[in-house]
PDB file of C-alpha atoms in Angstrom:
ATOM      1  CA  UNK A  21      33.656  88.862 160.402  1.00  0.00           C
ATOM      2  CA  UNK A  22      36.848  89.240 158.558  1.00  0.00           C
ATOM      3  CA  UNK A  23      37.484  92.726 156.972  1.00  0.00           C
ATOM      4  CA  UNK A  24      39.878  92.878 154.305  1.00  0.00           C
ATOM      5  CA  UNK A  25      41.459  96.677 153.500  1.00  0.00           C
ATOM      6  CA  UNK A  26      43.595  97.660 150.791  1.00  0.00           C
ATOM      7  CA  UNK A  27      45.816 100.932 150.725  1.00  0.00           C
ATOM      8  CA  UNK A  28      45.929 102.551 147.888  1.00  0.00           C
ATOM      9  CA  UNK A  29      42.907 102.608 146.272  1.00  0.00           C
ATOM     10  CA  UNK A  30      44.725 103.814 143.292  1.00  0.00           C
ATOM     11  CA  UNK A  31      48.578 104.011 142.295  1.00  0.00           C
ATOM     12  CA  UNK A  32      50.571 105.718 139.130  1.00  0.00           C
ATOM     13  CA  UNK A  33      54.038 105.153 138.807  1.00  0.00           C
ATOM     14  CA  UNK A  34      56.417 105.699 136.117  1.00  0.00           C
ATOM     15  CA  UNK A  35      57.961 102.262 134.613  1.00  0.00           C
ATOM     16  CA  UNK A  36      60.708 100.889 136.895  1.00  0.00           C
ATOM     17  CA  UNK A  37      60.345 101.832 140.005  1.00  0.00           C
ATOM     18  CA  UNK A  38      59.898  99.303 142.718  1.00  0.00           C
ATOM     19  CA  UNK A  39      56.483  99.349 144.150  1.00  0.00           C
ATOM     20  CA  UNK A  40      54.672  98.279 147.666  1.00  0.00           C
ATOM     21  CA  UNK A  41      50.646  97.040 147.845  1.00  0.00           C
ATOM     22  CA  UNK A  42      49.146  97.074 151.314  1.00  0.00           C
ATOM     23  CA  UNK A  43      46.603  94.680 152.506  1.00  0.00           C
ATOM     24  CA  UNK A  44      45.477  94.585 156.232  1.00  0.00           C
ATOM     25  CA  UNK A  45      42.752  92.235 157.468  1.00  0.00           C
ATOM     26  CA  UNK A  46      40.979  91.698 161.279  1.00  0.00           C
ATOM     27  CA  UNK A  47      40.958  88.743 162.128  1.00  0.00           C
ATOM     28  CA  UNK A  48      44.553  86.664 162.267  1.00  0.00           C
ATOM     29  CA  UNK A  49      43.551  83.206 162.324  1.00  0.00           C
ATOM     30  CA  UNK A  50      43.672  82.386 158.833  1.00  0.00           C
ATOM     31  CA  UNK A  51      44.735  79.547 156.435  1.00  0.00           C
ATOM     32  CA  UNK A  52      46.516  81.625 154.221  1.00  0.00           C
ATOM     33  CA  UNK A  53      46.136  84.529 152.162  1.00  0.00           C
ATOM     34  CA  UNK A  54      46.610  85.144 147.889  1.00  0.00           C
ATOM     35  CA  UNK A  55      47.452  87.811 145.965  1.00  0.00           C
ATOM     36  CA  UNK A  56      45.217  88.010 142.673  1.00  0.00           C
ATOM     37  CA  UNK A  57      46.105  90.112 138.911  1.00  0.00           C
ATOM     38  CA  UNK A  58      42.894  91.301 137.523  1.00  0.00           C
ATOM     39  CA  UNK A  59      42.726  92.845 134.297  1.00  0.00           C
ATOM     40  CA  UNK A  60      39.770  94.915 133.052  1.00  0.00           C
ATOM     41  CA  UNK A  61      36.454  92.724 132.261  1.00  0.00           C
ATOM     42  CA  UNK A  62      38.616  89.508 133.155  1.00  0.00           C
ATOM     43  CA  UNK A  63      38.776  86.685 135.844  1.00  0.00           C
ATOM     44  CA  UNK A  64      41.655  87.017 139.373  1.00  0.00           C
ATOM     45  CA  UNK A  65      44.721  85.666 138.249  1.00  0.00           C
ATOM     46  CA  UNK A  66      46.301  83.965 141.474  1.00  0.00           C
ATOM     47  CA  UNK A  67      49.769  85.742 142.069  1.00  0.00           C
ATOM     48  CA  UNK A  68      51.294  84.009 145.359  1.00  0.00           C
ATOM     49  CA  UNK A  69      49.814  82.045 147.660  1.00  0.00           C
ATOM     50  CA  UNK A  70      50.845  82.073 151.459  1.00  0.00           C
ATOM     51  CA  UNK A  71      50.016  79.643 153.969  1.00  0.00           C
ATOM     52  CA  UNK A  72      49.482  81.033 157.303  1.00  0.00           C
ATOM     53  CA  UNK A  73      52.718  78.714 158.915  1.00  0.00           C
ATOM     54  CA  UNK A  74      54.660  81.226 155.785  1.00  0.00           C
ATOM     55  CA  UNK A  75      56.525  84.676 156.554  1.00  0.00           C
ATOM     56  CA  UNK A  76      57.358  84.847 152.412  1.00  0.00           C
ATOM     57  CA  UNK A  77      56.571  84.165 148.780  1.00  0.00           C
ATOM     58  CA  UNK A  78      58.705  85.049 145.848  1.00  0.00           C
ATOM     59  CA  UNK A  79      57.820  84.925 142.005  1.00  0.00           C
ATOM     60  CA  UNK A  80      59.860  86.531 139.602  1.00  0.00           C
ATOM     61  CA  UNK A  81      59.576  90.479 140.161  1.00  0.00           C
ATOM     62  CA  UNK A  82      56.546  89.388 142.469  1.00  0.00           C
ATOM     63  CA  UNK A  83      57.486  89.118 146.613  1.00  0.00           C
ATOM     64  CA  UNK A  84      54.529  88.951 149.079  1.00  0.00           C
ATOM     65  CA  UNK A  85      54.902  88.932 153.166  1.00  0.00           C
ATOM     66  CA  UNK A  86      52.276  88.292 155.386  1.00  0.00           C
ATOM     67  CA  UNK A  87      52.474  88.968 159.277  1.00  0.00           C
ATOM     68  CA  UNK A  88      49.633  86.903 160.404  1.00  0.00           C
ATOM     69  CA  UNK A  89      49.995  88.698 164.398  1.00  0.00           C
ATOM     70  CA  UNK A  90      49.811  92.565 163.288  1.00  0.00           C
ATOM     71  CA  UNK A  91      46.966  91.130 160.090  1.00  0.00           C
ATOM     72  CA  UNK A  92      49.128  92.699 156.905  1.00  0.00           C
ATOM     73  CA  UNK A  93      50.945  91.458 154.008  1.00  0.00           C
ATOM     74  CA  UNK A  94      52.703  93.667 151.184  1.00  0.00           C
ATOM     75  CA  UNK A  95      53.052  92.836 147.935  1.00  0.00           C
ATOM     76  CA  UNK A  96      56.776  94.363 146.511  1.00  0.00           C
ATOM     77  CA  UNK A  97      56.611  94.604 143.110  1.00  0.00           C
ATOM     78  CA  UNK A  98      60.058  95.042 141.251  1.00  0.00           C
ATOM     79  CA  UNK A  99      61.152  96.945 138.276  1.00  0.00           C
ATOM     80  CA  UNK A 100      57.448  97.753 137.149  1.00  0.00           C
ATOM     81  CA  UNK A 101      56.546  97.785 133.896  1.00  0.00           C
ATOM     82  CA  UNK A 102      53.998  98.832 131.662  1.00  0.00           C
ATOM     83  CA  UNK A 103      52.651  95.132 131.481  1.00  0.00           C
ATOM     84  CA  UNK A 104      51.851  95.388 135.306  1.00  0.00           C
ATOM     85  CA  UNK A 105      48.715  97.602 135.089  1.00  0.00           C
ATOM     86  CA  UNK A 106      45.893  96.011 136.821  1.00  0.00           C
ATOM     87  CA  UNK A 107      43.846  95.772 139.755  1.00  0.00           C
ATOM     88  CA  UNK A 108      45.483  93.715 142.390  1.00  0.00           C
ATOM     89  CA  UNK A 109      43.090  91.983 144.919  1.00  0.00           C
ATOM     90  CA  UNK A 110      44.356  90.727 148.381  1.00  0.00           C
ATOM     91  CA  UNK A 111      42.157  87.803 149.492  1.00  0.00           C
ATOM     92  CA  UNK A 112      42.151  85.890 153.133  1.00  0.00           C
ATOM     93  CA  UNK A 113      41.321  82.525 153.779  1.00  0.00           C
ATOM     94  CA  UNK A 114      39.467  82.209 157.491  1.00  0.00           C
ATOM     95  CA  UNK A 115      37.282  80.271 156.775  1.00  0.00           C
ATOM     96  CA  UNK A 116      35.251  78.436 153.589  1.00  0.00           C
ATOM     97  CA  UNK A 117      35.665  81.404 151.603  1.00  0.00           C
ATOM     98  CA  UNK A 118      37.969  84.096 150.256  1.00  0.00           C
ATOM     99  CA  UNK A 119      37.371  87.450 151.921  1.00  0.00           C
ATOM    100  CA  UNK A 120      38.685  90.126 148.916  1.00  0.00           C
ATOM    101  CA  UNK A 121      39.465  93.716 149.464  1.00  0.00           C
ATOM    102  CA  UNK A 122      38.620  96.431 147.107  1.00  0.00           C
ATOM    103  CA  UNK A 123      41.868  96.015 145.445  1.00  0.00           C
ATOM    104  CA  UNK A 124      44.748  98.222 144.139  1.00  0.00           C
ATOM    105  CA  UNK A 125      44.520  99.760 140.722  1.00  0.00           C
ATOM    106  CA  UNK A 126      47.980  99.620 139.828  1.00  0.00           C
ATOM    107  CA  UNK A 127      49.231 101.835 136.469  1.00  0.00           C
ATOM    108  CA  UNK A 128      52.463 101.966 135.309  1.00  0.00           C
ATOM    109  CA  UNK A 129      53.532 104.815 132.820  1.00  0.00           C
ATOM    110  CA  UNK A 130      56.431 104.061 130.545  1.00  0.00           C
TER     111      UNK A 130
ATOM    112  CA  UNK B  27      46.532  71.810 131.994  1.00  0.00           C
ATOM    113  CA  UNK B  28      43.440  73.427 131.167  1.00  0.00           C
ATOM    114  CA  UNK B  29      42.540  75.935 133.280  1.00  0.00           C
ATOM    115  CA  UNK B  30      38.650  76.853 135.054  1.00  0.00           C
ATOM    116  CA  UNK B  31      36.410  77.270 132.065  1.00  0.00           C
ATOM    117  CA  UNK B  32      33.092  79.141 132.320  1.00  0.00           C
ATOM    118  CA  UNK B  33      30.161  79.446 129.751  1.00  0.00           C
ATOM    119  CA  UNK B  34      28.628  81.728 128.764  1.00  0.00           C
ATOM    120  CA  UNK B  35      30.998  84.627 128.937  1.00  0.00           C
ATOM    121  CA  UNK B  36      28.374  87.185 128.056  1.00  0.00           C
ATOM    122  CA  UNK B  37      24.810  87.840 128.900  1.00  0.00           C
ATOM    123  CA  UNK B  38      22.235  90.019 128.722  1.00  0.00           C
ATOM    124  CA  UNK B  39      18.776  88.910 130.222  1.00  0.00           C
ATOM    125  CA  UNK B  40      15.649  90.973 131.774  1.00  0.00           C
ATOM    126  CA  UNK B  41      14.153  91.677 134.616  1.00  0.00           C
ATOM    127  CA  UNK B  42      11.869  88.103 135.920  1.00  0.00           C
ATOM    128  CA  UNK B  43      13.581  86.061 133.616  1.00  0.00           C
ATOM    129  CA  UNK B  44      15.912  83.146 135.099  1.00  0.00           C
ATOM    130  CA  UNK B  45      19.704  81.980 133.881  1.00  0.00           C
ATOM    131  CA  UNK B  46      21.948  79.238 134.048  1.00  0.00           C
ATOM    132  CA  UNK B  47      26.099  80.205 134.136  1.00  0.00           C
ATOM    133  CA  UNK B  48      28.362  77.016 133.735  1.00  0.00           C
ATOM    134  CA  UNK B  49      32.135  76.170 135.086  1.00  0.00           C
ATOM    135  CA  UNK B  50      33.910  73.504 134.588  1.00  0.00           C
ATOM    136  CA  UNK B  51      36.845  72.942 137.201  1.00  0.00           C
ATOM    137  CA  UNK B  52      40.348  72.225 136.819  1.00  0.00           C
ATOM    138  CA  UNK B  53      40.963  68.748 135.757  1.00  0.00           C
ATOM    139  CA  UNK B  54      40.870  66.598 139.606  1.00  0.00           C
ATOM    140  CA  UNK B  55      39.891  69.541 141.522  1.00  0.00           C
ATOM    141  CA  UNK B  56      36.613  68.612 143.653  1.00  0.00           C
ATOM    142  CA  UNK B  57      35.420  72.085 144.830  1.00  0.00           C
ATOM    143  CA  UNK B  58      33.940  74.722 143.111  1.00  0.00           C
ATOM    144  CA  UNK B  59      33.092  78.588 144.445  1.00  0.00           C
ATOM    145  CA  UNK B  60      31.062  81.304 142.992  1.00  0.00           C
ATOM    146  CA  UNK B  61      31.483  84.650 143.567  1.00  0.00           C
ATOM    147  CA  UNK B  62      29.836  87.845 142.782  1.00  0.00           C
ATOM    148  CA  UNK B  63      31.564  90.875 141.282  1.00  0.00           C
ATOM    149  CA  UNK B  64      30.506  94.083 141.635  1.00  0.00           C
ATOM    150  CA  UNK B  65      31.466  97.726 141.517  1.00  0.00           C
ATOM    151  CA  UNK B  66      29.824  99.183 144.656  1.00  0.00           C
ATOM    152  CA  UNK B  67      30.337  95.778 146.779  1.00  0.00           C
ATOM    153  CA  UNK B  68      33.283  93.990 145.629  1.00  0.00           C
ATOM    154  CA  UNK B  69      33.843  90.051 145.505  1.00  0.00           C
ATOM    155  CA  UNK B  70      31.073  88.146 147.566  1.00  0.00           C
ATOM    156  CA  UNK B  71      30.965  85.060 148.038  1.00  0.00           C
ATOM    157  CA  UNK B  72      27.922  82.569 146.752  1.00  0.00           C
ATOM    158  CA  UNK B  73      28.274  79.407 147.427  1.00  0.00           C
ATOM    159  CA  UNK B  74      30.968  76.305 147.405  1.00  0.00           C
ATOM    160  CA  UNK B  75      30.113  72.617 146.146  1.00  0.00           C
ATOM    161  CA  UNK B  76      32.641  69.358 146.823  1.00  0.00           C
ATOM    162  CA  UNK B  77      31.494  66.205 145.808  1.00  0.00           C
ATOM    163  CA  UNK B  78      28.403  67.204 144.190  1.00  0.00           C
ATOM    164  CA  UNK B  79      27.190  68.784 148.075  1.00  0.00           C
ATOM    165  CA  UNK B  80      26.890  72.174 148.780  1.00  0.00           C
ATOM    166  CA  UNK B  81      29.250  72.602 151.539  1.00  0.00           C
ATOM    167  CA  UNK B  82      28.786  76.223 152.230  1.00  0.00           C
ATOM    168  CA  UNK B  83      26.901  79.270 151.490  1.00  0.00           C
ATOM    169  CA  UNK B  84      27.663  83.288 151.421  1.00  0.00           C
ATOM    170  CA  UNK B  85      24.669  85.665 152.513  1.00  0.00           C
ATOM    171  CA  UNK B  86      22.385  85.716 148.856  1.00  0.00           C
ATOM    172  CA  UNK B  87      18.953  85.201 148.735  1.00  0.00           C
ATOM    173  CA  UNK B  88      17.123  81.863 147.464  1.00  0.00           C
ATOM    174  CA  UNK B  89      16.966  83.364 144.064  1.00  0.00           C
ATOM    175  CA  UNK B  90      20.545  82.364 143.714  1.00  0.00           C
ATOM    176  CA  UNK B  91      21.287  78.286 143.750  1.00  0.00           C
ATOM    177  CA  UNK B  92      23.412  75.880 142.395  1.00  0.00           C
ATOM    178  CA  UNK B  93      24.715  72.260 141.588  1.00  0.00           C
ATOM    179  CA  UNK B  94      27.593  69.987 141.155  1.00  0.00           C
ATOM    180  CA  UNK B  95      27.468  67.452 138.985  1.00  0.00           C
ATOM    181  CA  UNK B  96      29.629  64.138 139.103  1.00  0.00           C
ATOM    182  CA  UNK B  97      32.515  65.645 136.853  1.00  0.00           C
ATOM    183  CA  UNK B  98      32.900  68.147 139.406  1.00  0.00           C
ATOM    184  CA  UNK B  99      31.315  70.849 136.712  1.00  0.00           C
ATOM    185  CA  UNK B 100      29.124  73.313 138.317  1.00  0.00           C
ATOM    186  CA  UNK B 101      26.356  75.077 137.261  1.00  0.00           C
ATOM    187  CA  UNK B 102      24.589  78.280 139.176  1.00  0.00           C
ATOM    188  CA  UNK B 103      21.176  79.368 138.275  1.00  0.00           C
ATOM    189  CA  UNK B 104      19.517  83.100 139.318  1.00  0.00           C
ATOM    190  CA  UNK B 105      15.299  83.187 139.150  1.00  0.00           C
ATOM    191  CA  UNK B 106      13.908  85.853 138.894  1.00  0.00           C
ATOM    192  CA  UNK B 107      16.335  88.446 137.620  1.00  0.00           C
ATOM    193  CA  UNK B 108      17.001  92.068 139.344  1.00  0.00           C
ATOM    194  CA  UNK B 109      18.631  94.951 137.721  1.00  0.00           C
ATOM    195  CA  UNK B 110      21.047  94.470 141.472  1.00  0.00           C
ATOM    196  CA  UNK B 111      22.324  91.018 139.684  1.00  0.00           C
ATOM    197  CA  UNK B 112      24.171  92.513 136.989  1.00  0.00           C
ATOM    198  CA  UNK B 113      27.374  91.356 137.494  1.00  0.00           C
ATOM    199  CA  UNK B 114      30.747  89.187 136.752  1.00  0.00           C
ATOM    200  CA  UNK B 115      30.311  86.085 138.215  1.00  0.00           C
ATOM    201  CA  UNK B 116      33.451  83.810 138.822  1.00  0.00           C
ATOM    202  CA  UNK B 117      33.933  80.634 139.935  1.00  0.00           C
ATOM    203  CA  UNK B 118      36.819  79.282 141.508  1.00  0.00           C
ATOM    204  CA  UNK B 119      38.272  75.799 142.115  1.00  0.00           C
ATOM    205  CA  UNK B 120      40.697  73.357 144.152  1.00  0.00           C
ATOM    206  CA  UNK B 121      41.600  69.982 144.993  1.00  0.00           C
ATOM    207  CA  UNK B 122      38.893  70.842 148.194  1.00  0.00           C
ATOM    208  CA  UNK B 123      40.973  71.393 151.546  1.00  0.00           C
ATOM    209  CA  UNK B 124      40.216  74.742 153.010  1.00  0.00           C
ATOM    210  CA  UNK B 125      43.949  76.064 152.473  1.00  0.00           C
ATOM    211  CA  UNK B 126      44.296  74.682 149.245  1.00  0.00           C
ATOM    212  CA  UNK B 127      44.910  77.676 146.324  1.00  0.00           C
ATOM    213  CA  UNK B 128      42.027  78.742 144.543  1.00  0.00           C
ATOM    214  CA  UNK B 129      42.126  79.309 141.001  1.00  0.00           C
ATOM    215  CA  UNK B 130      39.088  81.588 139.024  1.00  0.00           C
ATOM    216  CA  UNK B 131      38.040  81.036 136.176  1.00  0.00           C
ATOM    217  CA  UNK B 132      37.174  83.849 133.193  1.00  0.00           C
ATOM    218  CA  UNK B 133      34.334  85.478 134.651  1.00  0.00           C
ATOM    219  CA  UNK B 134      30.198  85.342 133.059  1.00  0.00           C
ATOM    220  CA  UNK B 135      29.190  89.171 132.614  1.00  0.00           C
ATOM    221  CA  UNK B 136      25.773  88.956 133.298  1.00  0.00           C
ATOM    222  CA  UNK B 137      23.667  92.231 132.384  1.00  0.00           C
ATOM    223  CA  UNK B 138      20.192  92.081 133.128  1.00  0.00           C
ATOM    224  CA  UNK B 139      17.931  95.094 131.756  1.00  0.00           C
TER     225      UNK B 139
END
């Protein structure tokens, strides 16, 4: 069964400093693996999507890895901002469905 | 494009009583996922539907069902509410292959007293 673990549970910064999200999962054969925004009471927002044949992803600020052989993928954010606060949710893809971890509550103080 | 739409995005309902949540996918996508929200357990998975067949199924009870239609909308029905239900429940879609990315929808906060 794949385990999904993210570390922090919980992260404060002050606005624009460059941030790291960990996500570690069990199992390596996956299809790929996203990186969700969610905001309080509201659906995942899909972030970056990385197929499992992918080292990368960049979006904007946004720039995910994934090392499918050691099972972890960061998610760098750049230049935070106030605007970033939110839970972020790593999710794997092994097989029909999305195994989440607990997420990241992210808050940036300006 | 319009994105996943779900209805309704609020409800409150008691204990026995049965409801009906609603998502309609992203124009051409073919599969449809539910998932379970909650504080103490996280996101679980429910069930997935392509091409109006349920192709796969998390760990819920019976209680929990659902159906795609020939639109590729999907509804999800719960019998027999339990205070343990209360919950966001999201859907998801794609175009249907396994690595495809999924997309969520809103969320139905479901509160059942």
């Amino acid at each position: 069964k794949q385990e999904v673990t993210q570390i922090p549970a919980a992260l404060s910064v002050p606005e624009g400093e460059n941030l790291v999200l960990n996500c570690s999962f069990t199992d390596s054969a996956i299809y790929n693996l996203q990186w969700f925004r969610q905001d309080p009471g509201k659906g995942l927002t899909s972030l970056l999507l990385i197929q499992s044949s992918q080292r990368e992803q960049t979006s904007g600020r946004l720039n995910a890895s994934l090392d499918k052989s050691s099972g972890r993928s960061t998610l760098y954010i750049a230049a935070s901002q106030p605007g970033d606060s939110a839970t972020y949710l790593c999710a794997v893809k092994s097989g029909y469905a999305l195994n989440f971890g607990k997420g990241t509550s992210l808050l940036v103080t300006p | 494009k319009a994105g996943v739409t779900q209805t309704p995005r609020y409800l409150i309902k008691t204990r026995g009583q049965q409801v009906t949540l609603s998502c309609s996918p992203i124009s051409g996508h073919r599969s449809v996922s539910w998932y379970q929200q909650t504080p103490g357990q996280g996101l679980q998975f429910l069930f997935e539907y392509f091409s109006e067949t349920q192709r796969n199924k998390g760990n819920f009870p019976g209680r929990f069902s659902g159906r795609q239609f020939s639109n590729s909308r999907s509804e999800m029905n719960v019998s027999t509410l339990e205070l343990g239900d209360s919950a966001l429940y999201l859907c998801a879609s794609n175009l249907g292959r396994y690595d495809d990315e999924q997309f969520f929808g809103p969320g139905t906060r479901l509160t059942v007293l």
